[in-house]
PDB file of C-alpha atoms in Angstrom:
ATOM      1  CA  MET A   1    -123.914  28.799  19.643  1.00  0.00           C
ATOM      2  CA  PRO A   2    -123.382  29.606  23.303  1.00  0.00           C
ATOM      3  CA  ILE A   3    -122.816  26.932  25.893  1.00  0.00           C
ATOM      4  CA  ALA A   4    -125.608  26.523  28.446  1.00  0.00           C
ATOM      5  CA  ALA A   5    -124.513  23.664  30.661  1.00  0.00           C
ATOM      6  CA  SER A   6    -126.687  22.528  33.552  1.00  0.00           C
ATOM      7  CA  PHE A   7    -124.290  22.679  36.490  1.00  0.00           C
ATOM      8  CA  ASN A   8    -126.950  22.962  39.173  1.00  0.00           C
ATOM      9  CA  ASP A   9    -130.289  24.745  39.557  1.00  0.00           C
ATOM     10  CA  GLU A  10    -128.914  27.563  41.686  1.00  0.00           C
ATOM     11  CA  PHE A  11    -126.056  28.288  39.285  1.00  0.00           C
ATOM     12  CA  ASP A  12    -128.210  28.166  36.148  1.00  0.00           C
ATOM     13  CA  THR A  13    -130.948  30.291  37.668  1.00  0.00           C
ATOM     14  CA  ARG A  14    -128.479  33.005  38.590  1.00  0.00           C
ATOM     15  CA  TRP A  15    -125.979  32.948  35.746  1.00  0.00           C
ATOM     16  CA  PHE A  16    -127.752  31.588  32.650  1.00  0.00           C
ATOM     17  CA  GLY A  17    -126.618  33.716  29.703  1.00  0.00           C
ATOM     18  CA  TRP A  18    -124.739  36.173  31.916  1.00  0.00           C
ATOM     19  CA  VAL A  19    -122.472  38.685  30.174  1.00  0.00           C
ATOM     20  CA  ASN A  20    -119.439  38.698  29.873  1.00  0.00           C
ATOM     21  CA  PRO A  21    -119.106  35.162  28.365  1.00  0.00           C
ATOM     22  CA  ALA A  22    -115.646  34.874  29.925  1.00  0.00           C
ATOM     23  CA  ASP A  23    -117.256  35.480  33.307  1.00  0.00           C
ATOM     24  CA  LYS A  24    -119.721  32.653  32.642  1.00  0.00           C
ATOM     25  CA  ALA A  25    -116.981  30.219  31.690  1.00  0.00           C
ATOM     26  CA  VAL A  26    -114.827  31.020  34.708  1.00  0.00           C
ATOM     27  CA  ARG A  27    -117.776  30.972  37.113  1.00  0.00           C
ATOM     28  CA  ALA A  28    -118.833  27.617  35.657  1.00  0.00           C
ATOM     29  CA  ALA A  29    -115.355  26.146  36.057  1.00  0.00           C
ATOM     30  CA  ARG A  30    -115.122  27.372  39.628  1.00  0.00           C
ATOM     31  CA  ALA A  31    -118.595  26.040  40.410  1.00  0.00           C
ATOM     32  CA  LEU A  32    -117.274  22.621  39.415  1.00  0.00           C
ATOM     33  CA  GLY A  33    -114.171  23.044  41.572  1.00  0.00           C
ATOM     34  CA  ASP A  34    -111.746  23.705  38.698  1.00  0.00           C
ATOM     35  CA  GLU A  35    -109.099  26.397  38.549  1.00  0.00           C
ATOM     36  CA  VAL A  36    -108.710  28.772  35.590  1.00  0.00           C
ATOM     37  CA  SER A  37    -105.422  30.468  34.771  1.00  0.00           C
ATOM     38  CA  ALA A  38    -106.363  32.313  31.547  1.00  0.00           C
ATOM     39  CA  VAL A  39    -109.321  32.906  29.258  1.00  0.00           C
ATOM     40  CA  ALA A  40    -110.043  34.255  25.776  1.00  0.00           C
ATOM     41  CA  THR A  41    -113.452  35.542  24.684  1.00  0.00           C
ATOM     42  CA  THR A  42    -115.389  36.993  21.772  1.00  0.00           C
ATOM     43  CA  TRP A  43    -116.723  39.686  24.135  1.00  0.00           C
ATOM     44  CA  ALA A  44    -115.294  43.077  23.244  1.00  0.00           C
ATOM     45  CA  TRP A  45    -114.458  44.457  26.700  1.00  0.00           C
ATOM     46  CA  PRO A  46    -112.400  43.321  29.682  1.00  0.00           C
ATOM     47  CA  SER A  47    -114.205  41.730  32.600  1.00  0.00           C
ATOM     48  CA  GLY A  48    -114.509  43.421  35.969  1.00  0.00           C
ATOM     49  CA  TYR A  49    -115.130  40.054  37.601  1.00  0.00           C
ATOM     50  CA  LEU A  50    -111.876  38.652  36.251  1.00  0.00           C
ATOM     51  CA  THR A  51    -110.015  41.835  37.143  1.00  0.00           C
ATOM     52  CA  ASP A  52    -110.983  41.202  40.764  1.00  0.00           C
ATOM     53  CA  HIS A  53    -109.328  37.794  40.532  1.00  0.00           C
ATOM     54  CA  PRO A  54    -105.778  38.410  39.200  1.00  0.00           C
ATOM     55  CA  ALA A  55    -105.099  34.679  38.867  1.00  0.00           C
ATOM     56  CA  VAL A  56    -107.294  34.697  35.746  1.00  0.00           C
ATOM     57  CA  GLY A  57    -105.546  36.480  32.889  1.00  0.00           C
ATOM     58  CA  GLU A  58    -107.596  37.725  29.935  1.00  0.00           C
ATOM     59  CA  ILE A  59    -105.193  36.765  27.180  1.00  0.00           C
ATOM     60  CA  ALA A  60    -107.507  38.041  24.424  1.00  0.00           C
ATOM     61  CA  THR A  61    -110.767  39.950  24.104  1.00  0.00           C
ATOM     62  CA  GLY A  62    -112.848  40.627  21.037  1.00  0.00           C
ATOM     63  CA  VAL A  63    -111.678  37.426  19.340  1.00  0.00           C
ATOM     64  CA  ALA A  64    -113.697  37.136  16.141  1.00  0.00           C
ATOM     65  CA  PRO A  65    -114.733  33.702  14.797  1.00  0.00           C
ATOM     66  CA  SER A  66    -112.859  32.759  11.656  1.00  0.00           C
ATOM     67  CA  GLY A  67    -115.017  30.042  10.094  1.00  0.00           C
ATOM     68  CA  LEU A  68    -114.656  26.312   9.781  1.00  0.00           C
ATOM     69  CA  ASP A  69    -111.065  26.527   8.537  1.00  0.00           C
ATOM     70  CA  SER A  70    -109.919  28.282  11.714  1.00  0.00           C
ATOM     71  CA  PRO A  71    -107.631  26.362  14.094  1.00  0.00           C
ATOM     72  CA  ALA A  72    -110.036  27.450  16.841  1.00  0.00           C
ATOM     73  CA  SER A  73    -112.713  25.224  15.283  1.00  0.00           C
ATOM     74  CA  GLU A  74    -110.549  22.099  15.514  1.00  0.00           C
ATOM     75  CA  LEU A  75    -111.501  19.733  18.324  1.00  0.00           C
ATOM     76  CA  LEU A  76    -108.473  18.753  20.370  1.00  0.00           C
ATOM     77  CA  ALA A  77    -108.025  16.905  23.632  1.00  0.00           C
ATOM     78  CA  SER A  78    -108.177  20.292  25.346  1.00  0.00           C
ATOM     79  CA  ARG A  79    -111.028  21.698  23.213  1.00  0.00           C
ATOM     80  CA  SER A  80    -114.368  19.887  23.363  1.00  0.00           C
ATOM     81  CA  HIS A  81    -117.440  20.003  21.179  1.00  0.00           C
ATOM     82  CA  ARG A  82    -120.325  21.831  22.853  1.00  0.00           C
ATOM     83  CA  LEU A  83    -122.395  18.669  23.069  1.00  0.00           C
ATOM     84  CA  GLN A  84    -119.524  16.921  24.827  1.00  0.00           C
ATOM     85  CA  THR A  85    -119.463  19.619  27.513  1.00  0.00           C
ATOM     86  CA  VAL A  86    -123.073  18.953  28.500  1.00  0.00           C
ATOM     87  CA  ASP A  87    -123.478  15.220  27.774  1.00  0.00           C
ATOM     88  CA  ALA A  88    -120.259  13.354  27.059  1.00  0.00           C
ATOM     89  CA  ALA A  89    -121.991   9.963  26.744  1.00  0.00           C
ATOM     90  CA  LEU A  90    -124.471  11.254  24.177  1.00  0.00           C
ATOM     91  CA  TYR A  91    -121.676  12.926  22.222  1.00  0.00           C
ATOM     92  CA  ALA A  92    -119.744   9.636  22.117  1.00  0.00           C
ATOM     93  CA  SER A  93    -122.855   7.834  20.861  1.00  0.00           C
ATOM     94  CA  VAL A  94    -123.428  10.460  18.187  1.00  0.00           C
ATOM     95  CA  LYS A  95    -119.855  10.265  16.911  1.00  0.00           C
ATOM     96  CA  ALA A  96    -119.987   6.452  16.800  1.00  0.00           C
ATOM     97  CA  ALA A  97    -123.375   6.238  15.085  1.00  0.00           C
ATOM     98  CA  ASP A  98    -123.970   5.280  11.482  1.00  0.00           C
ATOM     99  CA  GLU A  99    -124.605   8.450   9.459  1.00  0.00           C
ATOM    100  CA  SER A 100    -127.952   7.276   8.106  1.00  0.00           C
ATOM    101  CA  MET A 101    -129.206   6.348  11.575  1.00  0.00           C
ATOM    102  CA  LEU A 102    -127.881   9.619  12.984  1.00  0.00           C
ATOM    103  CA  ARG A 103    -129.839  11.585  10.404  1.00  0.00           C
ATOM    104  CA  ASP A 104    -133.026   9.710  11.329  1.00  0.00           C
ATOM    105  CA  TYR A 105    -132.306  10.406  14.992  1.00  0.00           C
ATOM    106  CA  CYS A 106    -131.835  14.125  14.289  1.00  0.00           C
ATOM    107  CA  ARG A 107    -135.059  14.203  12.278  1.00  0.00           C
ATOM    108  CA  GLU A 108    -136.868  12.873  15.351  1.00  0.00           C
ATOM    109  CA  LEU A 109    -135.228  15.565  17.491  1.00  0.00           C
ATOM    110  CA  VAL A 110    -136.353  18.200  14.982  1.00  0.00           C
ATOM    111  CA  ARG A 111    -139.902  16.825  15.050  1.00  0.00           C
ATOM    112  CA  ARG A 112    -140.031  17.064  18.843  1.00  0.00           C
ATOM    113  CA  LEU A 113    -138.259  20.411  18.921  1.00  0.00           C
ATOM    114  CA  ALA A 114    -140.568  21.985  16.351  1.00  0.00           C
ATOM    115  CA  PHE A 115    -143.943  20.400  17.075  1.00  0.00           C
ATOM    116  CA  SER A 116    -144.138  18.368  20.292  1.00  0.00           C
ATOM    117  CA  CYS A 117    -142.247  19.580  23.340  1.00  0.00           C
ATOM    118  CA  ILE A 118    -142.395  23.369  23.540  1.00  0.00           C
ATOM    119  CA  ASP A 119    -145.537  25.481  23.947  1.00  0.00           C
ATOM    120  CA  ASP A 120    -144.581  28.446  21.755  1.00  0.00           C
ATOM    121  CA  GLU A 121    -145.238  27.810  18.073  1.00  0.00           C
ATOM    122  CA  LEU A 122    -142.514  28.416  15.534  1.00  0.00           C
ATOM    123  CA  SER A 123    -143.115  30.789  12.626  1.00  0.00           C
ATOM    124  CA  PRO A 124    -144.719  29.386   9.461  1.00  0.00           C
ATOM    125  CA  VAL A 125    -141.382  29.415   7.615  1.00  0.00           C
ATOM    126  CA  ALA A 126    -139.622  27.597  10.461  1.00  0.00           C
ATOM    127  CA  GLN A 127    -142.412  25.009  10.599  1.00  0.00           C
ATOM    128  CA  SER A 128    -142.166  24.548   6.830  1.00  0.00           C
ATOM    129  CA  VAL A 129    -138.421  23.917   7.061  1.00  0.00           C
ATOM    130  CA  ALA A 130    -138.947  21.515   9.953  1.00  0.00           C
ATOM    131  CA  ARG A 131    -141.631  19.551   8.084  1.00  0.00           C
ATOM    132  CA  ALA A 132    -139.359  19.227   5.064  1.00  0.00           C
ATOM    133  CA  LEU A 133    -136.446  17.950   7.161  1.00  0.00           C
ATOM    134  CA  VAL A 134    -138.600  15.504   9.103  1.00  0.00           C
ATOM    135  CA  GLY A 135    -140.062  14.286   5.788  1.00  0.00           C
ATOM    136  CA  ARG A 136    -136.585  13.629   4.318  1.00  0.00           C
ATOM    137  CA  GLN A 137    -136.895  16.548   1.923  1.00  0.00           C
ATOM    138  CA  TRP A 138    -134.674  19.585   1.441  1.00  0.00           C
ATOM    139  CA  PRO A 139    -136.243  23.008   2.044  1.00  0.00           C
ATOM    140  CA  ARG A 140    -136.268  25.516  -0.814  1.00  0.00           C
ATOM    141  CA  VAL A 141    -133.517  28.095  -1.114  1.00  0.00           C
ATOM    142  CA  GLU A 142    -136.048  30.814  -0.345  1.00  0.00           C
ATOM    143  CA  GLU A 143    -137.069  29.048   2.863  1.00  0.00           C
ATOM    144  CA  TRP A 144    -133.479  28.734   4.056  1.00  0.00           C
ATOM    145  CA  ALA A 145    -132.929  32.434   3.336  1.00  0.00           C
ATOM    146  CA  ALA A 146    -136.076  33.464   5.212  1.00  0.00           C
ATOM    147  CA  LEU A 147    -135.204  31.224   8.154  1.00  0.00           C
ATOM    148  CA  GLY A 148    -131.688  32.647   8.260  1.00  0.00           C
ATOM    149  CA  ALA A 149    -133.056  36.201   8.351  1.00  0.00           C
ATOM    150  CA  GLU A 150    -135.468  35.237  11.127  1.00  0.00           C
ATOM    151  CA  TYR A 151    -132.641  33.658  13.100  1.00  0.00           C
ATOM    152  CA  ASP A 152    -130.400  36.729  12.729  1.00  0.00           C
ATOM    153  CA  THR A 153    -133.217  38.922  14.061  1.00  0.00           C
ATOM    154  CA  ALA A 154    -133.878  36.529  16.941  1.00  0.00           C
ATOM    155  CA  VAL A 155    -130.204  36.614  17.949  1.00  0.00           C
ATOM    156  CA  ILE A 156    -130.279  40.417  18.045  1.00  0.00           C
ATOM    157  CA  LEU A 157    -133.419  40.394  20.199  1.00  0.00           C
ATOM    158  CA  ALA A 158    -131.924  37.839  22.571  1.00  0.00           C
ATOM    159  CA  GLY A 159    -128.712  39.824  22.808  1.00  0.00           C
ATOM    160  CA  ALA A 160    -130.645  42.921  23.789  1.00  0.00           C
ATOM    161  CA  GLN A 161    -132.163  41.000  26.721  1.00  0.00           C
ATOM    162  CA  ARG A 162    -129.005  39.215  27.758  1.00  0.00           C
ATOM    163  CA  PRO A 163    -128.609  39.273  31.561  1.00  0.00           C
ATOM    164  CA  GLY A 164    -125.820  41.418  32.913  1.00  0.00           C
ATOM    165  CA  LEU A 165    -125.745  44.058  30.200  1.00  0.00           C
ATOM    166  CA  ASP A 166    -126.344  46.656  32.911  1.00  0.00           C
ATOM    167  CA  GLY A 167    -124.266  44.791  35.495  1.00  0.00           C
ATOM    168  CA  LEU A 168    -127.331  43.938  37.578  1.00  0.00           C
ATOM    169  CA  GLU A 169    -129.205  40.725  38.312  1.00  0.00           C
ATOM    170  CA  ASN A 170    -132.813  41.010  37.115  1.00  0.00           C
ATOM    171  CA  PRO A 171    -135.091  37.938  37.424  1.00  0.00           C
ATOM    172  CA  ASP A 172    -137.622  39.320  34.914  1.00  0.00           C
ATOM    173  CA  GLN A 173    -134.905  39.900  32.359  1.00  0.00           C
ATOM    174  CA  MET A 174    -133.581  36.399  33.018  1.00  0.00           C
ATOM    175  CA  PHE A 175    -137.022  34.917  32.280  1.00  0.00           C
ATOM    176  CA  SER A 176    -137.362  36.936  29.079  1.00  0.00           C
ATOM    177  CA  TYR A 177    -133.865  36.016  27.937  1.00  0.00           C
ATOM    178  CA  ALA A 178    -134.382  32.312  28.641  1.00  0.00           C
ATOM    179  CA  LYS A 179    -137.410  32.224  26.324  1.00  0.00           C
ATOM    180  CA  LEU A 180    -135.521  34.092  23.588  1.00  0.00           C
ATOM    181  CA  PHE A 181    -132.506  31.829  24.064  1.00  0.00           C
ATOM    182  CA  VAL A 182    -134.601  28.693  23.563  1.00  0.00           C
ATOM    183  CA  HIS A 183    -136.230  30.224  20.482  1.00  0.00           C
ATOM    184  CA  CYS A 184    -132.794  30.904  18.968  1.00  0.00           C
ATOM    185  CA  ARG A 185    -131.652  27.355  19.649  1.00  0.00           C
ATOM    186  CA  ARG A 186    -134.822  25.944  18.025  1.00  0.00           C
ATOM    187  CA  LEU A 187    -134.104  27.924  14.865  1.00  0.00           C
ATOM    188  CA  GLU A 188    -130.451  26.959  15.111  1.00  0.00           C
ATOM    189  CA  ALA A 189    -131.320  23.264  15.207  1.00  0.00           C
ATOM    190  CA  LEU A 190    -132.945  23.740  11.811  1.00  0.00           C
ATOM    191  CA  LEU A 191    -130.199  25.909  10.355  1.00  0.00           C
ATOM    192  CA  CYS A 192    -127.536  23.422  11.448  1.00  0.00           C
ATOM    193  CA  TRP A 193    -128.619  21.218   8.541  1.00  0.00           C
ATOM    194  CA  GLU A 194    -127.521  23.924   6.128  1.00  0.00           C
ATOM    195  CA  ARG A 195    -124.946  25.919   8.115  1.00  0.00           C
ATOM    196  CA  TYR A 196    -122.024  24.995  10.369  1.00  0.00           C
ATOM    197  CA  GLY A 197    -120.670  22.417   7.935  1.00  0.00           C
ATOM    198  CA  GLY A 198    -123.613  20.084   8.421  1.00  0.00           C
ATOM    199  CA  ASP A 199    -122.291  18.801  11.776  1.00  0.00           C
ATOM    200  CA  LEU A 200    -125.297  16.946  13.162  1.00  0.00           C
ATOM    201  CA  ALA A 201    -123.776  17.000  16.649  1.00  0.00           C
ATOM    202  CA  ASP A 202    -124.750  20.680  16.590  1.00  0.00           C
ATOM    203  CA  VAL A 203    -128.368  19.669  15.903  1.00  0.00           C
ATOM    204  CA  VAL A 204    -128.270  17.331  18.912  1.00  0.00           C
ATOM    205  CA  TYR A 205    -126.709  20.061  21.053  1.00  0.00           C
ATOM    206  CA  ALA A 206    -129.281  22.667  20.059  1.00  0.00           C
ATOM    207  CA  ALA A 207    -132.072  20.225  20.912  1.00  0.00           C
ATOM    208  CA  TRP A 208    -130.394  19.316  24.210  1.00  0.00           C
ATOM    209  CA  VAL A 209    -130.200  22.877  25.489  1.00  0.00           C
ATOM    210  CA  CYS A 210    -133.891  23.334  24.594  1.00  0.00           C
ATOM    211  CA  GLY A 211    -134.763  20.366  26.798  1.00  0.00           C
ATOM    212  CA  VAL A 212    -135.337  17.861  23.968  1.00  0.00           C
ATOM    213  CA  ARG A 213    -133.186  15.006  25.225  1.00  0.00           C
ATOM    214  CA  LEU A 214    -133.361  11.513  23.795  1.00  0.00           C
ATOM    215  CA  ALA A 215    -130.663   8.912  24.293  1.00  0.00           C
ATOM    216  CA  LEU A 216    -129.534   7.478  20.980  1.00  0.00           C
ATOM    217  CA  SER A 217    -129.925   3.973  22.411  1.00  0.00           C
ATOM    218  CA  GLU A 218    -133.593   4.696  23.220  1.00  0.00           C
ATOM    219  CA  PHE A 219    -134.198   5.905  19.669  1.00  0.00           C
ATOM    220  CA  VAL A 220    -132.566   2.810  18.182  1.00  0.00           C
ATOM    221  CA  ALA A 221    -134.637   0.574  20.465  1.00  0.00           C
ATOM    222  CA  THR A 222    -137.856   2.052  19.123  1.00  0.00           C
TER     223      THR A 222
END
């Protein structure tokens, strides 16, 4: 899943989802006053933006993900979980929570994500998966497969609208991409229960970037 941190309204409005991902990361760091000496990215081509700033070396491009057993997936002091990059306090609460309570919390996030907080309705298969998860049931194999196929298609559609593919800033394309991005994250929040090693912090992250934000302490209090 891509990172979509809320640095400030001006930054997010202009650079949300901008290609190349390395550009986004470096721009984000600089927006926060940090310096970047080198960057690696899954994007296949070098960055013109980084070429204009020689202090940032592209040490690798086209880096393919290698699965959960890859050293790149290990969280170190210098490598944060995505949720930690956008809400460190929430991430700490999630990691400290009892697993049973965390699952109930994530079910509530799924309920809001699927049925309560966003105008656009999910597909029937996505709603069926969401209902099963919220109801403490496990979706059928066929439902997971159909949801996975829907997600793969949604990612392709979002990628085709990703801002910056033509090197230009286009507000209409940004609006279209933002809607597709949120749709992908909604599906991802469901698929996280089956994929990605079952890391529920990914469910919380996917909900967070869709605007479904609930402090764990507030959930426990209710």
